[in-house]
Structures are given as C-alpha cells and as structure tokens.
Tab-separated table of C-alpha atoms in Angstrom:
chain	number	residue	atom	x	y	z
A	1	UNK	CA	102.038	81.836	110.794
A	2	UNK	CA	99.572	80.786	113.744
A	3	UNK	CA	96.817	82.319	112.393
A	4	UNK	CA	94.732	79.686	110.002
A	5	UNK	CA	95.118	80.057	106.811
A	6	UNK	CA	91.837	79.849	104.588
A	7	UNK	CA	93.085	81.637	101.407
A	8	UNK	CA	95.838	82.034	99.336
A	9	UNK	CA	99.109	80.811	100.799
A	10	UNK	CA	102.271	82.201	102.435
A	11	UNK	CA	105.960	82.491	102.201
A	12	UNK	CA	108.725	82.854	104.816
A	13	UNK	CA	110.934	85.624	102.987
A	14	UNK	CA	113.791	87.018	104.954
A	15	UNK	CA	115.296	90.620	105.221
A	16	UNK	CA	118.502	90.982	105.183
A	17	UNK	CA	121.059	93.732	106.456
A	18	UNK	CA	121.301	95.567	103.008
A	19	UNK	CA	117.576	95.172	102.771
A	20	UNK	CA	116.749	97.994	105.604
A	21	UNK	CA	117.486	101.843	105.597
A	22	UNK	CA	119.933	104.222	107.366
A	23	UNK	CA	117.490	103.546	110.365
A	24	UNK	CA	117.481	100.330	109.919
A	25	UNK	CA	113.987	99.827	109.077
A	26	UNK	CA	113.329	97.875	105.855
A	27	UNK	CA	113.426	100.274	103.246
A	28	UNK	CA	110.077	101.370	101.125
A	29	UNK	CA	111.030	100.222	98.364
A	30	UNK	CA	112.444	96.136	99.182
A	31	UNK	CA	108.584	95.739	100.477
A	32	UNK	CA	108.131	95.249	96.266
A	33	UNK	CA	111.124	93.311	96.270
A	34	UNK	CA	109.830	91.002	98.724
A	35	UNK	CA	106.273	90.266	97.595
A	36	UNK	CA	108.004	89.478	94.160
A	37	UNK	CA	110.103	86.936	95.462
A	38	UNK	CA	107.523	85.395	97.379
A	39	UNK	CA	105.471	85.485	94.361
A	40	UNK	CA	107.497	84.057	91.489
A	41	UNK	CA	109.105	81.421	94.241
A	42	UNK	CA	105.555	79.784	94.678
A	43	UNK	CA	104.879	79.780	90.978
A	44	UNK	CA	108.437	78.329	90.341
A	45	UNK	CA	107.549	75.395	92.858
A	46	UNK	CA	105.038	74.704	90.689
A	47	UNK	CA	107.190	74.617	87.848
A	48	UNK	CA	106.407	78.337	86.391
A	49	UNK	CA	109.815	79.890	86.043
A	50	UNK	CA	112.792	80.848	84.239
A	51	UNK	CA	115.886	78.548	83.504
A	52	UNK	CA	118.916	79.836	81.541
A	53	UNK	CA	117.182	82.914	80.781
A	54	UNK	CA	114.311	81.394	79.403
A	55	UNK	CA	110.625	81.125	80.363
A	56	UNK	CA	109.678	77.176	81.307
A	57	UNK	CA	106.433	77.838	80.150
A	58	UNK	CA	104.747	80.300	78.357
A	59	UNK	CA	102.277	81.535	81.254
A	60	UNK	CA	106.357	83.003	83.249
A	61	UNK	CA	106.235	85.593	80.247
A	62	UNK	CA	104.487	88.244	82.366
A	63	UNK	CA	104.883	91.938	83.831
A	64	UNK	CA	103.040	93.963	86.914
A	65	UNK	CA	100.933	96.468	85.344
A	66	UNK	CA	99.729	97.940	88.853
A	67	UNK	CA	101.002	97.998	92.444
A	68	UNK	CA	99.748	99.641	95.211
A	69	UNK	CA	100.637	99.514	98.566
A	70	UNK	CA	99.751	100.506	102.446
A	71	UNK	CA	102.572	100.877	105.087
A	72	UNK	CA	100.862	100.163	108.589
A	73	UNK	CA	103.877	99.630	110.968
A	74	UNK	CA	107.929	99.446	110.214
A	75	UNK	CA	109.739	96.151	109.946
A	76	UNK	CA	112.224	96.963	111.949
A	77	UNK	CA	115.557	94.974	111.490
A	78	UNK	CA	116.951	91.193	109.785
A	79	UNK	CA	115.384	88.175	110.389
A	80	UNK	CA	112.186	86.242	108.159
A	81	UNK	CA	108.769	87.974	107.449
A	82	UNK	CA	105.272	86.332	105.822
A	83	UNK	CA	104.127	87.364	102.570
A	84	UNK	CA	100.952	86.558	102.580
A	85	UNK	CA	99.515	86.457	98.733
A	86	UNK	CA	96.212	85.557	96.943
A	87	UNK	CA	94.385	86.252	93.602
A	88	UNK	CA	91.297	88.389	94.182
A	89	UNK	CA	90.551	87.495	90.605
A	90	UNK	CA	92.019	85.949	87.183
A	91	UNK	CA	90.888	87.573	84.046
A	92	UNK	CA	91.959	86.672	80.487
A	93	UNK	CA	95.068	87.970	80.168
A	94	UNK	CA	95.527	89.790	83.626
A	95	UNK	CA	96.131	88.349	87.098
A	96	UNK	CA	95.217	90.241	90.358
A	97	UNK	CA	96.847	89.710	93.466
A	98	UNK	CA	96.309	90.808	97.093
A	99	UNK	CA	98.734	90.712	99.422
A	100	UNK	CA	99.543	91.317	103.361
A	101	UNK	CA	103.354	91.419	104.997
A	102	UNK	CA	103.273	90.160	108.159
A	103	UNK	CA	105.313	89.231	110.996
A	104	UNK	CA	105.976	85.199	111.272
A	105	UNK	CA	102.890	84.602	113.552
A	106	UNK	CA	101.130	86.526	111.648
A	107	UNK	CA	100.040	88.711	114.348
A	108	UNK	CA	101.418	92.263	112.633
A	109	UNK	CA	100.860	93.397	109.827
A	110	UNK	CA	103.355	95.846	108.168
A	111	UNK	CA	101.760	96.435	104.715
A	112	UNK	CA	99.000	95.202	102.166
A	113	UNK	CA	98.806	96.200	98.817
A	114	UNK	CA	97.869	94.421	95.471
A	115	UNK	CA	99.938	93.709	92.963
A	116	UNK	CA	98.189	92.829	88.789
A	117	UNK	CA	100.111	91.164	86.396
A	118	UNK	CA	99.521	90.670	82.430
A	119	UNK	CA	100.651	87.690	80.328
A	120	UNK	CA	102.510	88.645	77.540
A	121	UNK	CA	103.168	87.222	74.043
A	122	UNK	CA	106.790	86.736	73.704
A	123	UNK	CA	106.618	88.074	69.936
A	124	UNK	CA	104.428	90.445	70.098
A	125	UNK	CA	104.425	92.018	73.794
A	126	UNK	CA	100.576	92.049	73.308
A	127	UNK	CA	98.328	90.918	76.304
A	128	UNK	CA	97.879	86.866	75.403
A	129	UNK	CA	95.441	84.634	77.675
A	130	UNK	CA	96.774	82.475	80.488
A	131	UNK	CA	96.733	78.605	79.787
A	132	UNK	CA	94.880	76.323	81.209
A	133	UNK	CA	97.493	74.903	83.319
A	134	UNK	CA	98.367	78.264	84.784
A	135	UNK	CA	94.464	78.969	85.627
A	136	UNK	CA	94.372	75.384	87.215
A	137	UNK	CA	97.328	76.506	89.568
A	138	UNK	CA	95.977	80.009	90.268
A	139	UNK	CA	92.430	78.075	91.128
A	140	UNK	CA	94.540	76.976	94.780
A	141	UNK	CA	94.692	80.627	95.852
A	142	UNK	CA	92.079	82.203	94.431
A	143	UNK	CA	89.835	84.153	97.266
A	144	UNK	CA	85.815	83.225	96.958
C-alpha cells in the first residue's frame, strides 16, 4: 500500500481462482471471507487464536453480530488485495470494525463495510467483557 497509513493496519490477502464468479470477478460473498481472514490473521499474530480446536485465550471466543458492506468497483481476477481494517470503537463486550478492500497500492477501492463482533462466554454464550490484554491490542488500531 503506497498510501500512508495513519490508522488501523493492513493485510495482503490473496484471491484465488475458486474465489471469483462465472465472470470471473470475485464473488459477493468471498469479500466476507476475506476481511475475516485478514482479521483473525492479525489477531492470531498477536497470539489471539485457535489451536487444536481450542481458543488460546479467552478474548478468540467471539462471533460477528453485524456486517454491512458497499461494493464500489469489481475485483476482477487472482492475484493479492489489501484489507484495510480498524476499530471505530471497543465497547464492553462488543468490538466495531471498519474496513476498506483495496487494490495493493491502495489506490482502488472495491468495498468498505464494517464488521461488529461480541465476546462470548464459552459456558454461557452470554456477551462477557474483553480482557485487558485484548483492549491493550485493539488500542494499536483503534481510529481517534
């Protein structure tokens, strides 16, 4: 990405062949797909994931409650895109993300949406507040 980042962060994701539709655009529906992976790959650097099926800390036990997103222009074909991501805001229990796809300088963008997730209670499946080590990671891309 060319363009300077002063929020949130980014991820090179690429599309693949099965990834695009019968006119080999990529398909509505992998755009969700996408921001997800570039999503719970930046957490899982950080060392929020899952390993053998199992959460590695308790903040990974969470679901997306909303999405929403605008299609601007088709990415057309294979090859890497940016997901571009940031928190707009942490609450208690809830997280809420912004996002932009982009081309790899950054110059296009193909869609923006947001994305909120919810921390769950393993036991329960009740809303359950994010630690403090998860709020002290989501501090780095927080928008002011």
């Amino acid at each position: 990405m060319t363009t300077a980042l002063t929020y949130g962060d980014v991820m090179h994701i690429p599309v693949h062949f099965d990834d695009l539709d019968a006119m080999g655009m990529l398909h509505n529906s992998r755009y969700a797909v996408l921001v997800e992976r570039a999503i719970s790959l930046w957490w899982a650097e950080r060392g929020v994931s899952f390993s053998g099926g199992r959460p590695t800390t308790p903040d990974a036990f969470n679901v997306v409650r909303e999405y929403a997103i605008t299609f601007h222009r088709p990415v057309r074909g294979t090859g890497d895109i940016i997901v571009h991501f940031w928190l707009d805001k942490i609450g208690t229990t809830s997280a809420d993300y912004r996002f932009r796809v982009t081309s790899t300088d950054g110059e296009t963008v193909f869609a923006e949406g947001r994305r909120v997730n919810v921390r769950l209670s393993p036991s329960t499946m009740r809303p359950e507040p994010w630690t403090d080590e998860a709020r002290a990671i989501a501090a780095t891309i927080l928008r002011d």
